[in-house]
Coordinates of C-alpha atoms in Angstrom, one line a residue:
Chain A
G29 CA -33.9 47.6 -18.1
E30 CA -33.3 44.3 -16.4
S31 CA -31.0 42.8 -19.1
R32 CA -29.0 46.0 -19.4
S33 CA -28.2 46.1 -15.7
S34 CA -27.3 42.4 -15.6
G35 CA -25.1 42.9 -18.6
G36 CA -23.4 45.8 -16.9
M37 CA -22.8 43.8 -13.8
W38 CA -21.4 40.9 -15.8
A39 CA -19.0 43.3 -17.5
L40 CA -17.9 44.5 -14.1
R41 CA -17.3 40.9 -13.0
R42 CA -15.2 40.2 -16.0
V43 CA -13.1 43.2 -15.3
A44 CA -12.6 42.1 -11.7
H45 CA -11.5 38.6 -12.8
S46 CA -8.8 39.8 -15.2
S47 CA -7.4 42.4 -12.8
S48 CA -6.9 40.0 -9.9
G49 CA -4.8 37.4 -11.8
T50 CA -4.7 34.9 -8.9
T51 CA -8.5 34.4 -9.0
V52 CA -8.3 33.3 -12.6
R53 CA -5.4 30.9 -11.9
R54 CA -7.2 29.3 -9.0
F55 CA -10.3 28.8 -11.0
S56 CA -8.6 26.9 -13.8
E57 CA -6.6 24.8 -11.3
A58 CA -9.8 23.8 -9.6
A59 CA -11.3 22.7 -12.9
T60 CA -8.6 20.1 -13.5
K61 CA -8.7 18.5 -10.1
L62 CA -10.6 15.4 -9.2
S63 CA -12.8 15.2 -6.1
F64 CA -11.7 11.9 -4.6
S65 CA -13.3 9.8 -1.8
F66 CA -11.8 6.6 -0.7
A67 CA -12.9 4.5 2.3
A68 CA -12.9 1.0 3.8
P69 CA -15.5 0.2 6.5
H70 CA -13.0 0.9 9.3
T71 CA -11.0 3.8 7.7
S72 CA -11.8 6.8 5.8
L73 CA -8.7 7.8 3.8
Y74 CA -10.0 10.6 1.6
Y75 CA -13.3 12.4 1.6
K76 CA -14.1 14.7 -1.3
E77 CA -10.5 15.8 -1.5
A78 CA -9.1 17.5 -4.5
V79 CA -6.4 15.3 -6.1
D80 CA -4.6 15.5 -9.5
S81 CA -5.2 11.9 -10.6
V82 CA -5.9 8.4 -9.3
T83 CA -4.8 5.0 -10.7
L84 CA -7.3 2.2 -10.0
P85 CA -7.0 -1.6 -10.3
G86 CA -10.0 -2.1 -12.5
A87 CA -11.6 -5.4 -13.6
S88 CA -10.1 -5.0 -17.1
G89 CA -6.8 -3.8 -15.9
E90 CA -5.2 -0.7 -14.3
Y91 CA -6.2 2.7 -15.5
G92 CA -5.8 6.3 -14.6
V93 CA -8.6 8.7 -13.7
T94 CA -8.5 12.5 -14.0
A95 CA -11.2 15.1 -14.1
G96 CA -13.4 14.8 -17.2
H97 CA -13.3 10.9 -17.2
S98 CA -16.5 9.2 -18.4
R99 CA -19.0 7.7 -16.0
I100 CA -18.1 4.2 -15.0
V101 CA -18.9 1.7 -12.3
D102 CA -15.9 -0.6 -11.9
E103 CA -15.7 -3.9 -10.0
L104 CA -12.1 -3.5 -8.6
K105 CA -9.6 -6.4 -8.4
P106 CA -7.3 -6.7 -5.5
G107 CA -4.4 -4.4 -6.3
V108 CA -2.9 -0.9 -5.9
V109 CA -4.7 2.4 -5.8
S110 CA -2.2 5.3 -6.5
V111 CA -3.2 8.8 -5.6
V112 CA -1.3 11.8 -7.0
Q113 CA -1.8 15.0 -5.0
G114 CA 0.2 18.1 -5.4
G115 CA 3.2 16.2 -6.8
T116 CA 3.3 13.4 -4.3
T117 CA 2.1 9.9 -5.0
T118 CA 0.7 7.7 -2.3
K119 CA 0.0 4.0 -2.8
Y120 CA -2.6 1.8 -1.1
F121 CA -3.2 -1.9 -1.4
V122 CA -6.9 -2.7 -1.6
S123 CA -9.0 -5.8 -1.5
G124 CA -11.9 -6.1 -3.9
G125 CA -14.5 -3.4 -4.0
F126 CA -16.1 -0.9 -6.3
A127 CA -15.1 2.5 -7.9
F128 CA -17.7 5.0 -9.1
T129 CA -16.3 7.6 -11.5
D130 CA -17.9 10.6 -13.1
P131 CA -16.4 13.7 -14.7
E132 CA -16.0 15.6 -11.4
S133 CA -15.3 12.8 -8.9
T134 CA -14.3 9.3 -8.1
D135 CA -15.6 7.3 -5.1
V136 CA -13.7 4.2 -4.2
S137 CA -15.3 1.8 -1.7
V138 CA -13.4 -1.3 -0.7
A139 CA -13.5 -4.0 2.0
E140 CA -9.8 -3.5 3.0
A141 CA -7.3 -0.7 2.3
V142 CA -3.8 -0.4 3.7
A143 CA -0.8 1.8 2.9
L144 CA 1.5 -0.1 0.6
D145 CA 4.4 0.7 2.9
D146 CA 2.6 -1.3 5.7
L147 CA 2.8 -4.6 3.8
D148 CA 5.6 -6.8 5.0
E149 CA 7.4 -8.6 2.1
A150 CA 8.5 -11.6 4.3
K151 CA 5.0 -12.1 5.6
V152 CA 3.5 -12.0 2.1
K153 CA 5.9 -14.7 1.0
A154 CA 5.1 -16.8 4.1
A155 CA 1.4 -16.3 3.6
Y156 CA 1.7 -17.5 0.0
A157 CA 3.6 -20.6 1.1
T158 CA 1.0 -21.4 3.7
A159 CA -1.9 -20.8 1.4
T160 CA -0.5 -23.0 -1.5
S161 CA 0.1 -25.9 0.8
A162 CA -3.4 -25.5 2.3
L163 CA -4.8 -25.5 -1.2
A164 CA -2.9 -28.7 -2.0
S165 CA -4.1 -30.5 1.1
A166 CA -7.7 -29.0 1.1
A167 CA -10.3 -31.6 2.1
D168 CA -13.6 -30.1 0.9
D169 CA -14.8 -27.4 -1.5
D170 CA -15.1 -24.8 1.3
A171 CA -11.5 -25.3 2.4
K172 CA -10.4 -25.3 -1.2
A173 CA -12.2 -22.0 -1.9
A174 CA -10.8 -20.3 1.2
A175 CA -7.3 -21.4 0.4
A176 CA -7.6 -20.3 -3.2
I177 CA -8.7 -16.9 -2.1
Q178 CA -5.7 -16.6 0.2
V179 CA -3.4 -17.7 -2.6
D180 CA -4.9 -14.9 -4.9
A181 CA -4.6 -12.3 -2.1
A182 CA -0.9 -13.2 -1.5
K183 CA -0.2 -13.1 -5.3
A184 CA -1.9 -9.7 -5.6
M185 CA 0.1 -8.3 -2.6
A186 CA 3.4 -9.7 -4.0
S187 CA 2.7 -8.1 -7.4
A188 CA 1.9 -4.8 -5.7
L189 CA 5.2 -4.9 -3.8
G190 CA 7.0 -6.0 -6.9
V191 CA 8.4 -9.2 -5.3
A192 CA 8.7 -12.6 -6.9
L193 CA 7.1 -15.5 -5.1
Chain B
M2 CA -25.3 -3.3 76.7
M3 CA -25.0 -5.7 73.8
M4 CA -27.7 -7.9 75.3
S5 CA -30.2 -5.1 75.6
R6 CA -29.6 -4.0 72.1
T7 CA -30.2 -7.4 70.7
M8 CA -33.3 -7.9 72.9
A9 CA -34.6 -4.5 71.7
A10 CA -33.9 -5.4 68.2
A11 CA -35.8 -8.7 68.6
R12 CA -38.7 -6.9 70.1
V13 CA -38.8 -4.5 67.2
T14 CA -38.8 -7.4 64.7
R15 CA -41.9 -8.9 66.3
R16 CA -43.7 -5.7 65.6
G17 CA -43.1 -6.0 61.9
F18 CA -40.8 -3.1 61.3
A19 CA -37.4 -3.5 59.7
T20 CA -34.6 -3.6 62.2
E21 CA -31.6 -1.3 62.2
K22 CA -29.4 -4.1 61.0
E23 CA -31.6 -5.0 58.1
I24 CA -31.9 -1.4 57.0
A25 CA -28.1 -1.0 57.3
M26 CA -27.7 -4.1 55.1
R27 CA -30.1 -2.6 52.5
I28 CA -28.2 0.7 52.5
S29 CA -24.8 -1.0 52.0
A30 CA -26.3 -3.2 49.2
T31 CA -27.8 -0.2 47.5
K32 CA -24.5 1.7 47.7
N33 CA -22.7 -1.2 46.0
I34 CA -25.3 -1.2 43.2
K35 CA -24.9 2.6 42.8
K36 CA -21.1 2.1 42.5
I37 CA -21.6 -0.5 39.8
T38 CA -24.1 1.5 37.8
S39 CA -22.0 4.6 38.0
S40 CA -18.9 2.8 36.7
M41 CA -21.0 1.1 34.0
K42 CA -22.1 4.6 32.9
M43 CA -18.5 5.8 32.7
V44 CA -17.5 2.8 30.7
S45 CA -20.4 3.3 28.3
A46 CA -19.5 7.0 27.9
S47 CA -16.0 6.1 26.8
K48 CA -17.2 3.3 24.5
L49 CA -19.8 5.7 23.0
R50 CA -16.9 7.8 21.6
G51 CA -15.4 4.8 19.8
D52 CA -18.9 3.8 18.5
Q53 CA -19.6 7.3 17.2
N54 CA -16.2 7.4 15.4
R55 CA -17.0 4.1 13.7
L56 CA -20.4 5.4 12.8
E57 CA -19.0 8.5 11.1
I58 CA -16.5 6.4 9.1
S59 CA -19.2 4.0 8.1
K60 CA -21.2 6.9 6.7
I61 CA -18.3 7.9 4.5
F62 CA -17.8 4.2 3.5
C63 CA -21.5 4.1 2.4
G64 CA -21.3 7.5 0.8
W65 CA -21.8 6.1 -2.7
T66 CA -25.1 4.5 -1.7
S67 CA -26.9 7.8 -1.1
A68 CA -27.2 8.1 -4.9
L69 CA -29.4 5.0 -4.9
E70 CA -31.9 6.7 -2.6
A71 CA -33.0 3.7 -0.5
P72 CA -36.2 4.8 1.3
S73 CA -36.0 4.9 5.1
T74 CA -39.1 4.8 7.3
A75 CA -39.2 5.4 11.0
F76 CA -41.1 2.5 12.7
E77 CA -43.5 5.0 14.2
D78 CA -44.4 6.2 10.7
L79 CA -45.0 2.6 9.4
G80 CA -48.6 3.6 8.7
T81 CA -47.3 5.5 5.7
L82 CA -45.9 2.4 4.1
E83 CA -48.6 1.2 1.8
S84 CA -47.3 -2.2 0.8
L85 CA -44.2 -4.4 0.8
P86 CA -42.7 -5.5 -2.6
E87 CA -43.8 -8.7 -4.1
K88 CA -42.1 -12.0 -3.6
K89 CA -39.7 -12.6 -0.7
N90 CA -39.0 -9.9 1.8
V91 CA -36.1 -10.4 4.1
V92 CA -35.6 -8.2 7.2
V93 CA -32.3 -8.0 8.9
A94 CA -32.9 -6.9 12.5
I95 CA -30.0 -5.3 14.4
T96 CA -30.1 -5.8 18.2
S97 CA -27.6 -6.4 20.9
D98 CA -26.3 -9.4 22.8
K99 CA -25.8 -7.6 26.1
G100 CA -28.7 -6.1 28.2
L101 CA -29.0 -3.2 30.6
C102 CA -29.3 -0.9 27.6
G103 CA -32.8 0.7 28.0
G104 CA -35.4 0.2 25.4
V105 CA -33.4 -0.2 22.2
N106 CA -34.0 -3.9 21.7
S107 CA -37.7 -3.8 22.6
A108 CA -38.1 -1.0 20.1
I109 CA -36.9 -3.2 17.3
A110 CA -38.8 -6.3 18.4
R111 CA -42.1 -4.3 18.7
G112 CA -41.4 -2.6 15.4
L113 CA -41.1 -5.9 13.7
R114 CA -44.2 -7.2 15.3
T115 CA -46.1 -4.2 14.0
L116 CA -44.6 -4.8 10.5
V117 CA -45.5 -8.5 10.5
R118 CA -49.1 -7.8 11.7
K119 CA -49.6 -5.0 9.2
F120 CA -48.4 -7.1 6.2
D121 CA -49.5 -10.5 7.4
S122 CA -50.1 -11.7 3.8
A123 CA -46.6 -10.9 2.7
D124 CA -43.8 -13.5 2.4
L125 CA -41.6 -12.2 5.2
S126 CA -38.5 -13.7 6.8
V127 CA -36.4 -12.2 9.6
V128 CA -32.7 -12.6 10.2
C129 CA -31.9 -11.4 13.7
V130 CA -28.5 -10.1 14.9
G131 CA -28.2 -10.1 18.7
E132 CA -29.5 -12.3 21.5
K133 CA -31.8 -9.7 23.2
G134 CA -33.7 -9.3 19.9
R135 CA -33.8 -13.0 19.4
S136 CA -35.4 -13.8 22.7
Q137 CA -38.1 -11.1 22.2
M138 CA -38.8 -11.9 18.6
R139 CA -39.0 -15.6 19.2
R140 CA -42.1 -14.9 21.4
M141 CA -43.6 -12.1 19.2
I142 CA -43.0 -13.3 15.6
G143 CA -41.5 -16.8 16.1
K144 CA -42.8 -18.2 12.8
K145 CA -41.1 -15.5 10.7
L146 CA -37.7 -15.8 12.5
D147 CA -35.3 -17.6 10.2
T148 CA -31.8 -17.2 11.5
C149 CA -30.2 -15.6 14.6
Y150 CA -26.6 -14.4 15.1
T151 CA -25.7 -14.3 18.8
E152 CA -22.6 -14.2 21.1
L153 CA -20.9 -11.9 18.6
S154 CA -17.5 -10.3 19.2
L155 CA -17.6 -6.5 19.4
P156 CA -17.3 -4.2 17.6
F157 CA -19.3 -5.6 14.7
S158 CA -17.1 -5.9 11.6
F159 CA -17.7 -5.7 7.9
G160 CA -16.9 -9.4 7.9
L161 CA -19.9 -10.1 10.1
A162 CA -22.1 -7.9 7.9
S163 CA -20.9 -9.9 4.8
A164 CA -21.7 -13.2 6.6
V165 CA -25.3 -11.9 7.4
A166 CA -25.6 -10.7 3.8
S167 CA -24.6 -14.0 2.3
R168 CA -27.3 -15.7 4.5
V169 CA -29.8 -13.2 3.2
F170 CA -28.9 -14.1 -0.4
D171 CA -29.5 -17.8 0.3
F172 CA -33.2 -17.0 0.1
E173 CA -34.7 -17.4 -3.3
D174 CA -36.8 -15.0 -5.3
I175 CA -36.0 -11.9 -3.3
G176 CA -38.4 -9.0 -3.7
A177 CA -36.6 -6.7 -1.3
I178 CA -34.1 -6.7 1.6
H179 CA -34.8 -4.5 4.6
V180 CA -32.6 -3.5 7.5
A181 CA -34.2 -2.6 10.9
Y182 CA -32.0 -0.7 13.2
N183 CA -32.0 2.1 15.8
K184 CA -30.7 5.3 14.1
F185 CA -28.6 7.4 16.4
K186 CA -30.0 10.9 16.7
S187 CA -28.2 12.2 19.8
A188 CA -26.9 11.0 23.2
I189 CA -30.5 11.0 24.5
A190 CA -32.4 10.0 21.3
Y191 CA -32.6 7.2 18.8
V192 CA -35.1 6.4 16.1
P193 CA -36.1 2.8 15.2
T194 CA -35.9 2.8 11.4
L195 CA -36.5 0.5 8.5
T196 CA -34.5 0.9 5.3
T197 CA -35.6 -0.8 2.2
L198 CA -33.0 -2.0 -0.4
S199 CA -34.6 -2.9 -3.7
P200 CA -32.7 -5.0 -6.3
F201 CA -31.4 -3.3 -9.4
E202 CA -33.5 -5.4 -11.7
D203 CA -31.5 -4.2 -14.6
A204 CA -29.8 -0.9 -15.0
G205 CA -32.8 0.3 -16.9
D206 CA -34.9 0.4 -13.8
N207 CA -32.6 2.5 -11.7
E208 CA -32.1 5.9 -13.3
T209 CA -28.8 6.6 -11.6
L210 CA -27.1 3.3 -12.7
Q211 CA -28.5 3.7 -16.2
T212 CA -26.1 6.6 -17.0
Y213 CA -22.9 4.6 -16.2
E214 CA -20.7 2.3 -18.2
F215 CA -19.7 -0.9 -16.5
D216 CA -16.3 -2.6 -16.2
P217 CA -15.9 -5.4 -17.2
P218 CA -18.2 -4.3 -20.0
E219 CA -19.1 -7.8 -21.2
S220 CA -20.5 -8.9 -17.8
K221 CA -22.7 -6.0 -16.8
D222 CA -25.3 -8.3 -15.2
A223 CA -22.6 -9.9 -13.1
V224 CA -21.2 -6.6 -12.0
L225 CA -24.7 -5.4 -11.0
A226 CA -25.4 -8.6 -9.1
N227 CA -22.1 -8.2 -7.2
L228 CA -22.8 -4.5 -6.7
Y229 CA -26.1 -5.3 -5.1
E230 CA -24.5 -7.8 -2.8
Y231 CA -21.9 -5.3 -1.8
Y232 CA -24.6 -2.7 -1.4
V233 CA -26.6 -4.9 1.0
A234 CA -23.5 -5.9 3.0
S235 CA -22.5 -2.2 3.3
Q236 CA -26.0 -1.1 4.4
I237 CA -26.1 -4.0 7.0
Y238 CA -22.8 -2.8 8.3
Y239 CA -24.0 0.8 8.5
G240 CA -27.2 -0.4 10.3
M241 CA -24.9 -2.3 12.8
M242 CA -22.9 0.9 13.4
E243 CA -26.0 3.0 14.0
G244 CA -27.4 0.3 16.2
A245 CA -24.3 0.0 18.3
T246 CA -24.1 3.7 18.9
S247 CA -27.8 3.9 19.9
E248 CA -27.3 0.9 22.2
Q249 CA -24.3 2.5 23.9
S250 CA -26.0 5.9 24.4
S251 CA -29.1 4.2 25.7
R252 CA -27.1 2.1 28.2
M253 CA -25.4 5.3 29.4
Q254 CA -28.7 6.8 30.0
A255 CA -30.1 3.7 31.7
M256 CA -27.1 3.5 34.0
E257 CA -27.4 7.2 34.8
N258 CA -31.1 6.7 35.8
A259 CA -30.2 3.6 37.9
S260 CA -27.5 5.5 39.7
K261 CA -29.9 8.4 40.4
N262 CA -32.6 6.1 41.7
A263 CA -30.1 4.2 43.8
G264 CA -29.0 7.6 45.3
E265 CA -32.6 8.5 46.1
L266 CA -33.2 5.1 47.7
I267 CA -30.1 5.5 49.8
D268 CA -31.4 8.8 51.1
K269 CA -34.8 7.4 52.0
L270 CA -33.3 4.3 53.7
T271 CA -30.8 6.5 55.7
L272 CA -33.8 8.5 57.1
L273 CA -35.5 5.2 58.0
Y274 CA -32.3 3.9 59.6
N275 CA -31.9 7.0 61.7
R276 CA -35.5 6.8 62.9
A277 CA -35.0 3.2 63.8
R278 CA -31.8 4.0 65.6
Q279 CA -33.5 6.8 67.6
A280 CA -36.4 4.5 68.4
R281 CA -34.0 1.9 69.8
I282 CA -32.0 4.4 71.8
T283 CA -35.2 5.8 73.3
T284 CA -36.5 2.3 74.2
E285 CA -33.2 1.5 75.9
L286 CA -33.3 4.7 77.9
I287 CA -36.9 4.1 79.0
E288 CA -35.9 0.6 80.1
I289 CA -32.9 1.9 82.0
I290 CA -34.9 4.6 83.7
S291 CA -37.9 2.4 84.6
G292 CA -35.5 -0.3 85.8
A293 CA -33.7 2.2 88.0
S294 CA -37.0 3.7 89.3
A295 CA -38.2 0.1 90.1
L296 CA -35.2 -0.3 92.4
D297 CA -36.2 2.8 94.4

C-alpha cells in the first residue's frame, strides 16, 4: 500500500514539473551555478552567491572553476580573481590566501582584496621603483625580505593591470 | 548678612556635618561625572555598531574554518575539558588596553588562572594581547606569561593577528594553540570562551582535509603548514573581533550603570543640601529673633 501511494505521488510530481516549463528550466540553471564565497578580513565581497564561473590565481597557475570541479585546497598567489555572474565579469586583485573548492562551491579567503579598477597604475609603477631601490640598499635580512615582498607585490599588481614596469 | 552666613556655616562644621558649600561642591562634581559617563556611553554605543559590523565580516572571512570543527569551551564549563594536548600549549589571550569596560578583562584573567591551576603539569605559555589583561595575568599566572602586546591601535587588524600568530609559531614542538576571548552573545551578555586549534598532523588525521587535492601538488606538506598558520592567524583575528565587540558592549553597560548611580547620588545629595540650607536659614532666623528680643 505504501509503495503504491508514493509511486502515485511521484507520478503526480513528474506531471507537475513537465507542465510548468519554468520550474524545469530554473532547476537545470541552478545545477550549473557555483556557490561562491569571497572575503578578506575587512570586506565580505560574496557570500554563498550563485555565480557562473570563477578564475583563480592558483599556486600552479591561473585556472577556472565551475560547478562540478574536483575538491582542491589551493594556496593562492597574488593575482586576479575574476568572477563571471550573469554575463558580467568583475575582477579583483588579491594578496596571498587560500581557495577551497568542491563540486558545489568555492570559498576564497585572502588577506587583501581590492577591485582591480581601484588600482592606480602610476602608484604601482612608483611603488615598484621605491621597492627595487630599497631592495638594492637593504642593510639586513629583515629589510631585504620586506623589500623583496614589496617588489613581488608591485610586479603582481602590474601584471594584473597589464602594464610594463 | 554674609557674615552671619559664614559664621553659621563655621558653627555647623564644628558639629561635624557637611556644610552647604561642601554638599554643593559634591553635587556639582557628581553632575560632571554623570555628564562624562553619559557621553562615554553614547560614544561606546556608536562604536559598538562598527565593532559588530567588523565581527560579522570576520565570521564570513573565517567561514571555511567551520569545516575543521575546532572545539570551543566556555570557561565556566572548563570542568568538562579532561586534558590538554601533549607537548607545548600556547594560549593567546585577547583583552583590551583601555579600562572602564566592566568585567571583560577580569573574566579572561580569571579563566586563564583556572586553566593554569587545573592543568598545572601541562607545558603552557600565554601570549597576551591588551594591557588590562597583562597587568592582571602578571599577578595571577606570571610564570606562564610569555609575551604581551600593549598600546595597540584600534581597531585590531589582520596584520596584528598575523604578528601575534608568528610569535606563537616561534615556540617549538607545539601540541595545540588556544585562543581565549569573550564571545559576544548580545548587548548585555558575553561568554568567556577557549577555542582549541589542533595542528593538521598530516592530512590523514583530519577527515575533512583528507578528501581534498592540494595545489601545488608536489608540496602538500608545505601547503598544510601554511594553511595551519593562516588558520591560526584567522582564528586569532576572529577572537579579536569578538573580544572588541564584547568589550564595547560591556563598556556601554558599565557607563550606563555609572550614570544611573551618579543620578541617584545627585538626588540624595540634593535632599541633604536642602536640609542643610533649611537648617541654616532656621538658625539665622532664631539668631535674629533672639537678638531682637534681647534689645527689648
